PDB file of C-alpha atoms in Angstrom:
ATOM      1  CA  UNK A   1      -3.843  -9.568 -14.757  1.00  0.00           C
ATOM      2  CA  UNK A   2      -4.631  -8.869 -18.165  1.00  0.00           C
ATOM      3  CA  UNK A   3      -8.670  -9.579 -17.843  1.00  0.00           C
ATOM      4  CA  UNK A   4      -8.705  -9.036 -14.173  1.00  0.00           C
ATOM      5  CA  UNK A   5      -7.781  -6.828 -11.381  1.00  0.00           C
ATOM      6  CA  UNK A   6      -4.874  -8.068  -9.215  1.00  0.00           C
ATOM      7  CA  UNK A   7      -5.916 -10.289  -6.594  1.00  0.00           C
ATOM      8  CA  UNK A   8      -3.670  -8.946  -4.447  1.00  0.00           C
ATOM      9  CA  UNK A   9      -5.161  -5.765  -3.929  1.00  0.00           C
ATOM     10  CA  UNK A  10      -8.212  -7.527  -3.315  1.00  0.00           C
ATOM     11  CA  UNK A  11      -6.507  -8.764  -0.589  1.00  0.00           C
ATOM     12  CA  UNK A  12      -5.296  -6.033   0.872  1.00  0.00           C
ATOM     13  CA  UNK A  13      -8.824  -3.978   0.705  1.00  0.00           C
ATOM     14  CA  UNK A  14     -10.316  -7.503   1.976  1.00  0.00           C
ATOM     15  CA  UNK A  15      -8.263  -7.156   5.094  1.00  0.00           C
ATOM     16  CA  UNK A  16      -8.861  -2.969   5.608  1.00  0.00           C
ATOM     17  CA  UNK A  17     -12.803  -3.773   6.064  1.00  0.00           C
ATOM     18  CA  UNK A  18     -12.285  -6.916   8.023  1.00  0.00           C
ATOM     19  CA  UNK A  19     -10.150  -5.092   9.840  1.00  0.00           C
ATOM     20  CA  UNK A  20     -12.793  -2.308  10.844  1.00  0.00           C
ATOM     21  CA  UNK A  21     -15.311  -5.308  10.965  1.00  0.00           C
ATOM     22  CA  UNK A  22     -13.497  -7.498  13.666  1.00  0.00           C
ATOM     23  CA  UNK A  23     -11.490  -4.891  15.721  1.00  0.00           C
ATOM     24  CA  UNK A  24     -12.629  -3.036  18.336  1.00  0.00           C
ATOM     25  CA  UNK A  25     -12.416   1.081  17.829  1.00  0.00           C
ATOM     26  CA  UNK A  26     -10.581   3.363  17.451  1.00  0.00           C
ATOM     27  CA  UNK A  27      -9.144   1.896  14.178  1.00  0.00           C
ATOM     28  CA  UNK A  28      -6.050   3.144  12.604  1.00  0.00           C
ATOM     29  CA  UNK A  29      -7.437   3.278   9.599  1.00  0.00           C
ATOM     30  CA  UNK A  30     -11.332   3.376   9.321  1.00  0.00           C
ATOM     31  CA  UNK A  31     -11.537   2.664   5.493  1.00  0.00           C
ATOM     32  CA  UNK A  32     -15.643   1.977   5.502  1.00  0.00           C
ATOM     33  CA  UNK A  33     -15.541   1.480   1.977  1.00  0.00           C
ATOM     34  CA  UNK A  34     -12.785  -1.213   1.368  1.00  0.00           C
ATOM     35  CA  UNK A  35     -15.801  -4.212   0.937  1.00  0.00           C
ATOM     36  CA  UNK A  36     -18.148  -2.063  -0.480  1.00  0.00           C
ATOM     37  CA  UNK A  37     -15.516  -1.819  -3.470  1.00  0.00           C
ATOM     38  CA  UNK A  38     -14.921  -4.975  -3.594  1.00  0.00           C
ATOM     39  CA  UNK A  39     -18.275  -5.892  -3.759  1.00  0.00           C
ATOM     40  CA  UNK A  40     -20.142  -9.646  -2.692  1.00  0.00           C
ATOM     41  CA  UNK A  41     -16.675 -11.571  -3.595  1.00  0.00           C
ATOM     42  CA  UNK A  42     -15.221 -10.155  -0.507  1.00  0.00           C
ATOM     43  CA  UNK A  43     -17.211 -12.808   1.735  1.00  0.00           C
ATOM     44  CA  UNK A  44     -15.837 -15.569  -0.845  1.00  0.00           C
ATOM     45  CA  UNK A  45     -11.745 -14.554  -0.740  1.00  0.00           C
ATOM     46  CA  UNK A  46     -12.475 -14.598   3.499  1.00  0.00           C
ATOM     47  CA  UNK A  47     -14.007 -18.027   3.307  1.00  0.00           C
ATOM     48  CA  UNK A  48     -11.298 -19.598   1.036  1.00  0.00           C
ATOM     49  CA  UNK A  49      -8.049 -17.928   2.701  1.00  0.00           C
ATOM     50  CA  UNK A  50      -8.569 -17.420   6.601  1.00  0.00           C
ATOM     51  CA  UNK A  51      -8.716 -20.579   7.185  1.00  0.00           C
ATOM     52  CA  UNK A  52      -4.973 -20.476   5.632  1.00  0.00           C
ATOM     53  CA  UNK A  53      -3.569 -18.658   8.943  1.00  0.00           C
ATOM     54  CA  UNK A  54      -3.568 -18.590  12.209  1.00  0.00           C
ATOM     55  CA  UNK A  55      -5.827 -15.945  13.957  1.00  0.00           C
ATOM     56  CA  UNK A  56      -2.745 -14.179  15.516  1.00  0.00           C
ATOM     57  CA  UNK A  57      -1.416 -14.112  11.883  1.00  0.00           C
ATOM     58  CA  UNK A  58      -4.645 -12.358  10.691  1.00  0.00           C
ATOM     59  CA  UNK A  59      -4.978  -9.878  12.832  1.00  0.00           C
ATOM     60  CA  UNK A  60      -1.537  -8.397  12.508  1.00  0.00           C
ATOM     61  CA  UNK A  61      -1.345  -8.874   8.923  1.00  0.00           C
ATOM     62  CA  UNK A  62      -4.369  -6.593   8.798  1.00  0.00           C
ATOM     63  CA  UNK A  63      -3.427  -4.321  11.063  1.00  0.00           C
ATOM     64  CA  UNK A  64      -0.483  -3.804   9.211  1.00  0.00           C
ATOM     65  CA  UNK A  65      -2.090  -3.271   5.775  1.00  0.00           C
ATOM     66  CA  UNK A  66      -4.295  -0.356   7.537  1.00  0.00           C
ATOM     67  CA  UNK A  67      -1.077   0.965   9.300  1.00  0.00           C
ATOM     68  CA  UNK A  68       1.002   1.296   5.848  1.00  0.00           C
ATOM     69  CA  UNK A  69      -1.932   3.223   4.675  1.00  0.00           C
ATOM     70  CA  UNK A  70      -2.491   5.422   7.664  1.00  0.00           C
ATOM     71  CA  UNK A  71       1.135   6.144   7.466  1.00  0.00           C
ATOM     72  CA  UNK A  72       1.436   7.207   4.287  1.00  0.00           C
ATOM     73  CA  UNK A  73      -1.619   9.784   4.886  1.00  0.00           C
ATOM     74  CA  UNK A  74      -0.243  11.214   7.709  1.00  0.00           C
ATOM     75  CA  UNK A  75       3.228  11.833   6.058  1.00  0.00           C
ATOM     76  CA  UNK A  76       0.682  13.587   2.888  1.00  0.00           C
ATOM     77  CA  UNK A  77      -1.562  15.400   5.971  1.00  0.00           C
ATOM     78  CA  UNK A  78       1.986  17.226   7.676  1.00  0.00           C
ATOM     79  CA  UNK A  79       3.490  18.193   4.254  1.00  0.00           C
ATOM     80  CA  UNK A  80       3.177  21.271   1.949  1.00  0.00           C
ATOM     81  CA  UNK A  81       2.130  18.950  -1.338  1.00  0.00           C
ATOM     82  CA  UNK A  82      -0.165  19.669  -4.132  1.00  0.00           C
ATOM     83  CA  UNK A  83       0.082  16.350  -5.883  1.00  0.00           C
ATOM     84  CA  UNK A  84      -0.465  12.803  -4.251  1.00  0.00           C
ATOM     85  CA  UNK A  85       0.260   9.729  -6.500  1.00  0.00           C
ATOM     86  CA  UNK A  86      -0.724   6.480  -5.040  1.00  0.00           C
ATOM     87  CA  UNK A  87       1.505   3.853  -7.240  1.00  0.00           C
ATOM     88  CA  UNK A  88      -0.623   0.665  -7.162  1.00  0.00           C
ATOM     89  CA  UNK A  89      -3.562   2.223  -6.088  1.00  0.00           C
ATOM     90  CA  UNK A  90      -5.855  -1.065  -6.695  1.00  0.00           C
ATOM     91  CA  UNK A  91      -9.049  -0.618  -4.351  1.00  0.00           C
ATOM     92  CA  UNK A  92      -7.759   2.467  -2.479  1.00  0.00           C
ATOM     93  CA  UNK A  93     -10.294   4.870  -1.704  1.00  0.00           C
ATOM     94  CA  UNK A  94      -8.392   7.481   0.027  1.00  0.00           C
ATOM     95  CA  UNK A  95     -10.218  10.224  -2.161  1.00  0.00           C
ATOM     96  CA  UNK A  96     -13.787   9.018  -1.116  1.00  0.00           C
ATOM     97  CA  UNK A  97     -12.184   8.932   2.436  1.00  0.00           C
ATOM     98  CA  UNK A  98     -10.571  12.725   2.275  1.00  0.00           C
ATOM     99  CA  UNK A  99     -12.735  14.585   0.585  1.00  0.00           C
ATOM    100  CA  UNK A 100     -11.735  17.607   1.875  1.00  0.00           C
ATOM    101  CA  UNK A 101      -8.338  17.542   0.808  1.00  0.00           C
ATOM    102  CA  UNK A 102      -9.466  16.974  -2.719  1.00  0.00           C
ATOM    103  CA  UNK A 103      -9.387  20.595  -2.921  1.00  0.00           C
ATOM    104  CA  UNK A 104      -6.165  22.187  -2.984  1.00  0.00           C
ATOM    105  CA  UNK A 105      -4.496  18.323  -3.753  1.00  0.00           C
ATOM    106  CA  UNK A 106      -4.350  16.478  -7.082  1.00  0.00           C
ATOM    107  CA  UNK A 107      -5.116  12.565  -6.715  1.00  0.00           C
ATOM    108  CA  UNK A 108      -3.111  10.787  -9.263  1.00  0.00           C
ATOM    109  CA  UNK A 109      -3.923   6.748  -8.976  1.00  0.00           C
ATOM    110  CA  UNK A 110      -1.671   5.060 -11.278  1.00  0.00           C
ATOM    111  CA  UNK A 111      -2.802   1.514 -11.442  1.00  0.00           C
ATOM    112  CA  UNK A 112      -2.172  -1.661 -14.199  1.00  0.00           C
ATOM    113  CA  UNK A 113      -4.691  -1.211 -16.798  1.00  0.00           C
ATOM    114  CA  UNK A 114      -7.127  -4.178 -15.741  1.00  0.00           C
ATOM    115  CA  UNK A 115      -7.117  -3.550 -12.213  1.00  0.00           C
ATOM    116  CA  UNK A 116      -8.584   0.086 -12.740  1.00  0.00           C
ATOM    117  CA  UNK A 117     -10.670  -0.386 -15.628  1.00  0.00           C
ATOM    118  CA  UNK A 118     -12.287  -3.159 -12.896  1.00  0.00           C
ATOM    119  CA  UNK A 119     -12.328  -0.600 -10.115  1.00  0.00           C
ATOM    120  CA  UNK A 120     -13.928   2.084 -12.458  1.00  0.00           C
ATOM    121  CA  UNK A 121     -16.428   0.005 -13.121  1.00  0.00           C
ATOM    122  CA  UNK A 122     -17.310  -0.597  -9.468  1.00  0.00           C
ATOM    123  CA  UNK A 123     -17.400   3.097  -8.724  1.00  0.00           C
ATOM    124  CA  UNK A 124     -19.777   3.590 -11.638  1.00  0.00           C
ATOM    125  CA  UNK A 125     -22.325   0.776 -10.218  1.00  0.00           C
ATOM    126  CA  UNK A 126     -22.062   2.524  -6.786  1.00  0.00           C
ATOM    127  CA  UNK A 127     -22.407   5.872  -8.007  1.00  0.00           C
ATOM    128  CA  UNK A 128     -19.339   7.145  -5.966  1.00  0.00           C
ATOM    129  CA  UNK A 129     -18.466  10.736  -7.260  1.00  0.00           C
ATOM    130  CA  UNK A 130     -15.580  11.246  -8.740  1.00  0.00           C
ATOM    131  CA  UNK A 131     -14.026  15.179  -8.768  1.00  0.00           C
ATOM    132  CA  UNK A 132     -11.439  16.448 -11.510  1.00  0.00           C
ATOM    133  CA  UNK A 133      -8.844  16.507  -8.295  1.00  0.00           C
ATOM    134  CA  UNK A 134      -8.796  12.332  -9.004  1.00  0.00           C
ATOM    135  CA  UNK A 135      -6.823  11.400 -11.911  1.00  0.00           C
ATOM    136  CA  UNK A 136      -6.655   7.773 -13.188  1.00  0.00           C
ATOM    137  CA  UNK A 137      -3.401   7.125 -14.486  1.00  0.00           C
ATOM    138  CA  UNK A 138      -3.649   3.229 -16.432  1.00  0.00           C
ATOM    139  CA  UNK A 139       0.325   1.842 -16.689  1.00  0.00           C
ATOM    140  CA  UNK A 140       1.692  -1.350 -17.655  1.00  0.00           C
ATOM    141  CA  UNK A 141       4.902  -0.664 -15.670  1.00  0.00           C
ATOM    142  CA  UNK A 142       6.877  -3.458 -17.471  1.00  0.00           C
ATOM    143  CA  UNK A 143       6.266  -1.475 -20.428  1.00  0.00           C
ATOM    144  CA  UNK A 144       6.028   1.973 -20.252  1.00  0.00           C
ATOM    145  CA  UNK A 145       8.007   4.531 -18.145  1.00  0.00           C
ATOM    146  CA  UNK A 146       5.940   5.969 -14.971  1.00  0.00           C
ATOM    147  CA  UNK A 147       7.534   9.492 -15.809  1.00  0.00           C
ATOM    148  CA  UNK A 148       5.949   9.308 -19.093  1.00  0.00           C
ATOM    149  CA  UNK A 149       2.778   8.394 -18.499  1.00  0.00           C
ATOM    150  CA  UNK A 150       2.044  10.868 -15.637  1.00  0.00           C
ATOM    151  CA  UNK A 151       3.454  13.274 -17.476  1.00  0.00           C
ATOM    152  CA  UNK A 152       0.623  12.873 -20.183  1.00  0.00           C
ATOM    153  CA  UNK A 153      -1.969  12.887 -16.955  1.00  0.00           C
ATOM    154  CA  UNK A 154      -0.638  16.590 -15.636  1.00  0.00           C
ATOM    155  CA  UNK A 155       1.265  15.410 -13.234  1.00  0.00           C
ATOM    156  CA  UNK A 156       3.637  18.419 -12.718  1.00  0.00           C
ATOM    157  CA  UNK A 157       7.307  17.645 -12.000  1.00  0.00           C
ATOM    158  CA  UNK A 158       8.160  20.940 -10.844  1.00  0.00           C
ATOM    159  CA  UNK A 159       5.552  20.688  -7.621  1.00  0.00           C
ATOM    160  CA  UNK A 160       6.082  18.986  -4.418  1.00  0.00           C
ATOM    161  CA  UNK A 161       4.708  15.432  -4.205  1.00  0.00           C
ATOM    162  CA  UNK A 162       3.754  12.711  -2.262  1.00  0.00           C
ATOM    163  CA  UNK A 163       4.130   9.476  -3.581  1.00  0.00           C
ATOM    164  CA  UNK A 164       2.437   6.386  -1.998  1.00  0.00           C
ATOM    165  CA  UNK A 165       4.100   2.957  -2.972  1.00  0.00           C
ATOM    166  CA  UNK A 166       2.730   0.651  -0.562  1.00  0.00           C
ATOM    167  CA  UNK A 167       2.588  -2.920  -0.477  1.00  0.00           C
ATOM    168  CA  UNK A 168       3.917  -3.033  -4.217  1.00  0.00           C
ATOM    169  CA  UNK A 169       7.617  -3.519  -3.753  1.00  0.00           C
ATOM    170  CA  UNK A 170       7.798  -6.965  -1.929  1.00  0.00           C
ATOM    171  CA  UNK A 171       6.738  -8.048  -5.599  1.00  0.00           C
ATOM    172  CA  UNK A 172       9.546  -6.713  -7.342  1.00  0.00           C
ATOM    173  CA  UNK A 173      12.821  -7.258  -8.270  1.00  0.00           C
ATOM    174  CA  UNK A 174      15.467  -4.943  -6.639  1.00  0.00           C
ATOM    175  CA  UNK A 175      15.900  -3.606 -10.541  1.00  0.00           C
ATOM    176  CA  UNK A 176      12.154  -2.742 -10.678  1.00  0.00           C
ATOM    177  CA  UNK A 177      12.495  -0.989  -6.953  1.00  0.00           C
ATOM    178  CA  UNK A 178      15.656   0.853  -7.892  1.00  0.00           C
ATOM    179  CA  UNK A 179      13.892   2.543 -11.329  1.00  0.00           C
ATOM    180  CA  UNK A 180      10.602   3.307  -9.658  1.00  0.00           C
ATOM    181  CA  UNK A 181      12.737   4.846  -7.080  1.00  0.00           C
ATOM    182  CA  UNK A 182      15.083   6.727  -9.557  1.00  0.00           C
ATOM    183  CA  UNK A 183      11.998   7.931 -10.945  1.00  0.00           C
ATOM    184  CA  UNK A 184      10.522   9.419  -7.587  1.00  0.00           C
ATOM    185  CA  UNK A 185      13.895  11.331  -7.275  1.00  0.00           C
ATOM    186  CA  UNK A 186      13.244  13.769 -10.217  1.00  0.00           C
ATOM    187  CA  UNK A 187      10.596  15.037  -8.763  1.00  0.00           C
ATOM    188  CA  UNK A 188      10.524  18.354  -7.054  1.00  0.00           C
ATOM    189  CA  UNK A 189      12.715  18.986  -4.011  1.00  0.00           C
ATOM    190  CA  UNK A 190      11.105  18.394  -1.173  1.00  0.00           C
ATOM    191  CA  UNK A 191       8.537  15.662  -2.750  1.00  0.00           C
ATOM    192  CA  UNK A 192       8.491  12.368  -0.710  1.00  0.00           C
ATOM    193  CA  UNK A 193       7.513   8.602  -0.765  1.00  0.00           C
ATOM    194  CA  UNK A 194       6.207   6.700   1.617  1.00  0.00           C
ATOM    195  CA  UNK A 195       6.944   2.874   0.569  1.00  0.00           C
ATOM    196  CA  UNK A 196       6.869  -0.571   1.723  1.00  0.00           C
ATOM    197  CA  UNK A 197       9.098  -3.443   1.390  1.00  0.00           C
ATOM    198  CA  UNK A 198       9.692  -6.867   2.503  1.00  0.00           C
ATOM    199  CA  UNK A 199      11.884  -7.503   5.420  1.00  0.00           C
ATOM    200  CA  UNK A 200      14.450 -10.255   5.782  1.00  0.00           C
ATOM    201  CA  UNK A 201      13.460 -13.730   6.816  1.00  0.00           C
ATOM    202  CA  UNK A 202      16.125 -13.592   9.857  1.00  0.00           C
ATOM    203  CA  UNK A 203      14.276 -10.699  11.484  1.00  0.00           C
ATOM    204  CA  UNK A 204      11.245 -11.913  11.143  1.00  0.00           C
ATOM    205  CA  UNK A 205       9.463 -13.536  14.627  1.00  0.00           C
ATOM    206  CA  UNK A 206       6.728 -16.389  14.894  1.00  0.00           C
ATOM    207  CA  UNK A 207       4.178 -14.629  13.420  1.00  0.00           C
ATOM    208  CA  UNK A 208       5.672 -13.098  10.624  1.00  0.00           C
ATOM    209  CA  UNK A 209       7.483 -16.045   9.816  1.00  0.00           C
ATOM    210  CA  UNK A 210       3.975 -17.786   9.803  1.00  0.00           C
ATOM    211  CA  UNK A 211       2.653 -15.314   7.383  1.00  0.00           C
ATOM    212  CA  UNK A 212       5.299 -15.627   4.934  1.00  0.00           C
ATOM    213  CA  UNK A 213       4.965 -19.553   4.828  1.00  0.00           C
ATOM    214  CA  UNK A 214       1.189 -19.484   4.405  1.00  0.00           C
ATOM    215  CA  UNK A 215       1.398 -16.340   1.894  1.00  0.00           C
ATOM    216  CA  UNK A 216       4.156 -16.729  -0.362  1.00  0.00           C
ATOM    217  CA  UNK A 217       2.816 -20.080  -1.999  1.00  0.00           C
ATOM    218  CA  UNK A 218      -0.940 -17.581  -2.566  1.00  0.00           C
ATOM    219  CA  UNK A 219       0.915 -14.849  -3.950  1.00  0.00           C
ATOM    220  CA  UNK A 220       2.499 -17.520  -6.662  1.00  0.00           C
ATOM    221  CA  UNK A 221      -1.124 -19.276  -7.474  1.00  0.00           C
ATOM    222  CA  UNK A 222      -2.136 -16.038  -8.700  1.00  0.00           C
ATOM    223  CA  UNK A 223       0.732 -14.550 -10.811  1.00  0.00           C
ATOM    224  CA  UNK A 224       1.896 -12.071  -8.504  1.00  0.00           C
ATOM    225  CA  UNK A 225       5.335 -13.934  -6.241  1.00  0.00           C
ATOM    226  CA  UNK A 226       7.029 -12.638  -3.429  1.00  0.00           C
ATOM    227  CA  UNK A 227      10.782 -11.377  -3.706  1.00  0.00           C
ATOM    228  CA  UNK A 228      13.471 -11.868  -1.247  1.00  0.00           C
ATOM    229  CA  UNK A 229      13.607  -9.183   1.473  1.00  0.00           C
ATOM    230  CA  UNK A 230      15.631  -6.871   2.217  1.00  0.00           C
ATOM    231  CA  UNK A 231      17.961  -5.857   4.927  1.00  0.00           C
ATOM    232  CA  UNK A 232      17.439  -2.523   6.351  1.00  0.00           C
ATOM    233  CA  UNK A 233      21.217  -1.132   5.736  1.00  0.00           C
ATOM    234  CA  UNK A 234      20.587  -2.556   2.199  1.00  0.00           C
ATOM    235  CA  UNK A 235      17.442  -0.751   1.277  1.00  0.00           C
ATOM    236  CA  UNK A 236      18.601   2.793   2.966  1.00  0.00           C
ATOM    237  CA  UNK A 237      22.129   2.280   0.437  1.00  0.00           C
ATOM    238  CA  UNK A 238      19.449   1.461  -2.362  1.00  0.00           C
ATOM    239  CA  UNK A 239      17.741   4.631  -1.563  1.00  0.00           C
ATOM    240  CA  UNK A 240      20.107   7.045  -1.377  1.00  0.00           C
ATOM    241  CA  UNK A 241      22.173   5.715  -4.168  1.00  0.00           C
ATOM    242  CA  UNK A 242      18.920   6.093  -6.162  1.00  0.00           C
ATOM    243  CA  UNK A 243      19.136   9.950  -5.118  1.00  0.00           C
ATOM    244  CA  UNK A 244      16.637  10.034  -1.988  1.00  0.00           C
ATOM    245  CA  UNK A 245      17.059  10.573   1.890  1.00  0.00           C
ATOM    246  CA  UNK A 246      15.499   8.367   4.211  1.00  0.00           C
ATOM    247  CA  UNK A 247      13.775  10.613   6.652  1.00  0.00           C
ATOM    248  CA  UNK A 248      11.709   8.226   8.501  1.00  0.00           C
ATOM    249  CA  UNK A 249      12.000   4.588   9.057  1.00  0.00           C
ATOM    250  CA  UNK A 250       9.970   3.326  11.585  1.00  0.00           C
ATOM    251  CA  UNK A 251      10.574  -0.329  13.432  1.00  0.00           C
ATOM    252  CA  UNK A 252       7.424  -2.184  14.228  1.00  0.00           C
ATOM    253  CA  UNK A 253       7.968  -1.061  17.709  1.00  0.00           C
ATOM    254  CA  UNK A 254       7.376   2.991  16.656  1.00  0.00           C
ATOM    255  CA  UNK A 255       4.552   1.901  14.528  1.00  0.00           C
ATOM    256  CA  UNK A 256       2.438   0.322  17.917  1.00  0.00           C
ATOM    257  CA  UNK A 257       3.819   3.045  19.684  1.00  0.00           C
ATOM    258  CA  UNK A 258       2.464   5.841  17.190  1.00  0.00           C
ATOM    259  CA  UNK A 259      -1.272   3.875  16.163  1.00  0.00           C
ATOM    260  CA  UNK A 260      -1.848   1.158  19.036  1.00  0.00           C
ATOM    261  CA  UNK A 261      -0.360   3.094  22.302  1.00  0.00           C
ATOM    262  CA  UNK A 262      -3.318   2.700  24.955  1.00  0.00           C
ATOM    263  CA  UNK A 263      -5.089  -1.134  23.707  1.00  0.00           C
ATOM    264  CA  UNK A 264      -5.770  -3.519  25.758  1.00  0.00           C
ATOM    265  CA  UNK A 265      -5.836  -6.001  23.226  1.00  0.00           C
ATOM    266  CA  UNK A 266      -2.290  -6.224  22.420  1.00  0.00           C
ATOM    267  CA  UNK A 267      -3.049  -5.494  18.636  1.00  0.00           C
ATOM    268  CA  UNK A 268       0.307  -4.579  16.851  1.00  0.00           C
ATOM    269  CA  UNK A 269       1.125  -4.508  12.982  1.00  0.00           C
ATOM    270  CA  UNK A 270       3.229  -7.786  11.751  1.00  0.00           C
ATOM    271  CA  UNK A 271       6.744  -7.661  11.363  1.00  0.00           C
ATOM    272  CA  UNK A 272       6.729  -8.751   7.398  1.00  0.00           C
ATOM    273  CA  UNK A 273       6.767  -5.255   5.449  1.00  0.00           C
ATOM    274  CA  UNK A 274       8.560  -2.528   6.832  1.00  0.00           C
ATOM    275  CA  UNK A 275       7.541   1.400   6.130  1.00  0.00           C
ATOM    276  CA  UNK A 276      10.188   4.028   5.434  1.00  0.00           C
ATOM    277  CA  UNK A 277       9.752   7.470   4.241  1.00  0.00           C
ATOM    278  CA  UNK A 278      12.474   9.521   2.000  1.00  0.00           C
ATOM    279  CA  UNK A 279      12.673  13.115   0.012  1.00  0.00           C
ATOM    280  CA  UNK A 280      13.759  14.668  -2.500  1.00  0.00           C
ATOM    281  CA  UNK A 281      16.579  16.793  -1.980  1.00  0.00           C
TER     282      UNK A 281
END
């Protein structure tokens, strides 16, 4: 991490343009620039990990990756907020995606230092525009406080936000969750996050279960391991004691119900990471 971008989030934009590439329409999330930021490499990280899982594995796990995102925009689409910070933005290209939001919403990606000085560099060799609405926030979140360092961006405290922490916290310790989320809670009332986090082994079926064998032991080869997860009464205590209200915390079964309703394929997000919304009251 401290010459490259996270692998991880290589990953996860790997598996948002495979997704579009090997699904049939409509897609949840149709994210056409996921490889293109990525660039060639892409074709390399598919060769060297599918072969890892099982084809039932990959399809979920990629659906789910494009269903945390779509979530988290539609959350940001049906809410009165000027300010959207995408915490561990890596390869995200949400503001290439919604241009027209861009407009009367300030983009703040805060990202580890390395990872966005790579992804800069790829949106300068593909000329992608960037607007003054996009703000590029570089954090080493082991060492510096989030509220300080946005602060210095113009990130506004007294506005309504949307914060987007996906597919971060199943890294972290429950003390790293629990500040990040302490954090959130000063914000405006009325300012929400949309996060992800690792469910418990015991509620996990075959093919989550599969996924977490064949991913945890990737995750550790390149410096970024998977924590324990987390019960669901356990994470709604941690989020209210942390001065939030969970307001929406859908089960995989609401999730096919709200993006897959109407396939014939049987395509359904995995059961690893759960989704929960909560505000700032």
């Amino acid at each position: 991490m401290e010459s490259a971008p996270s692998r991880t989030a290589m990953f996860a934009a790997v598996s948002r343009g495979l997704f579009r590439l090997e699904t049939a329409s409509p897609w949840v999330l149709d994210d056409v620039l996921a490889l293109v930021l990525v660039g060639p490499v892409w074709r390399e990280l598919r060769d060297r990990f599918d072969p890892l899982f099982p084809g039932p594995v990959r399809r979920e796990s990629r659906a789910a990756v494009c269903t945390r995102s779509r979530y988290a925009e539609d959350r940001l689409a049906a809410g009165a907020f000027t300010q959207y910070v995408i915490l561990g933005a890596g390869l995200d290209s949400f503001a290439w995606r919604q241009p027209d939001l861009l407009g009367s919403l300030t983009v703040f990606e805060v990202d580890h230092p390395a990872s966005q000085a790579w992804k800069l560099e790829r949106v300068g060799e593909l000329g992608l525009p960037l607007s003054d609405s996009q703000v590029f926030v570089p954090v080493d979140l082991e060492a510096e406080p989030v509220r300080d360092v946005l602060g210095a961006a113009g990130f506004d405290w007294a506005q309504p936000a949307m914060f987007c922490w996906t597919g971060v916290a199943p890294y972290l310790t429950a003390q790293a969750i629990e500040s990040t989320l302490r954090t959130i809670a000063a914000a405006a009332p009325g300012s929400e996050v949309v996060f992800s986090y690792r469910a418990e082994d015991r509620v996990l079926d075959d093919v989550g279960t599969e996924f977490a064998r064949s991913y945890t032991p990737i995750a550790a080869s390149v410096g970024e391991p998977l924590q324990p997860g987390w019960p669901v009464v356990e994470i709604e205590r941690l989020i209210g004691r942390c001065g939030l209200k969970v307001v929406d915390h859908p089960t995989r079964a609401d999730l096919q119900q709200r993006y897959f309703a109407g396939r014939t394929d049987g395509l359904r997000p995995y059961a690893f990471e759960t989704l929960v919304a909560a505000q700032v009251t």
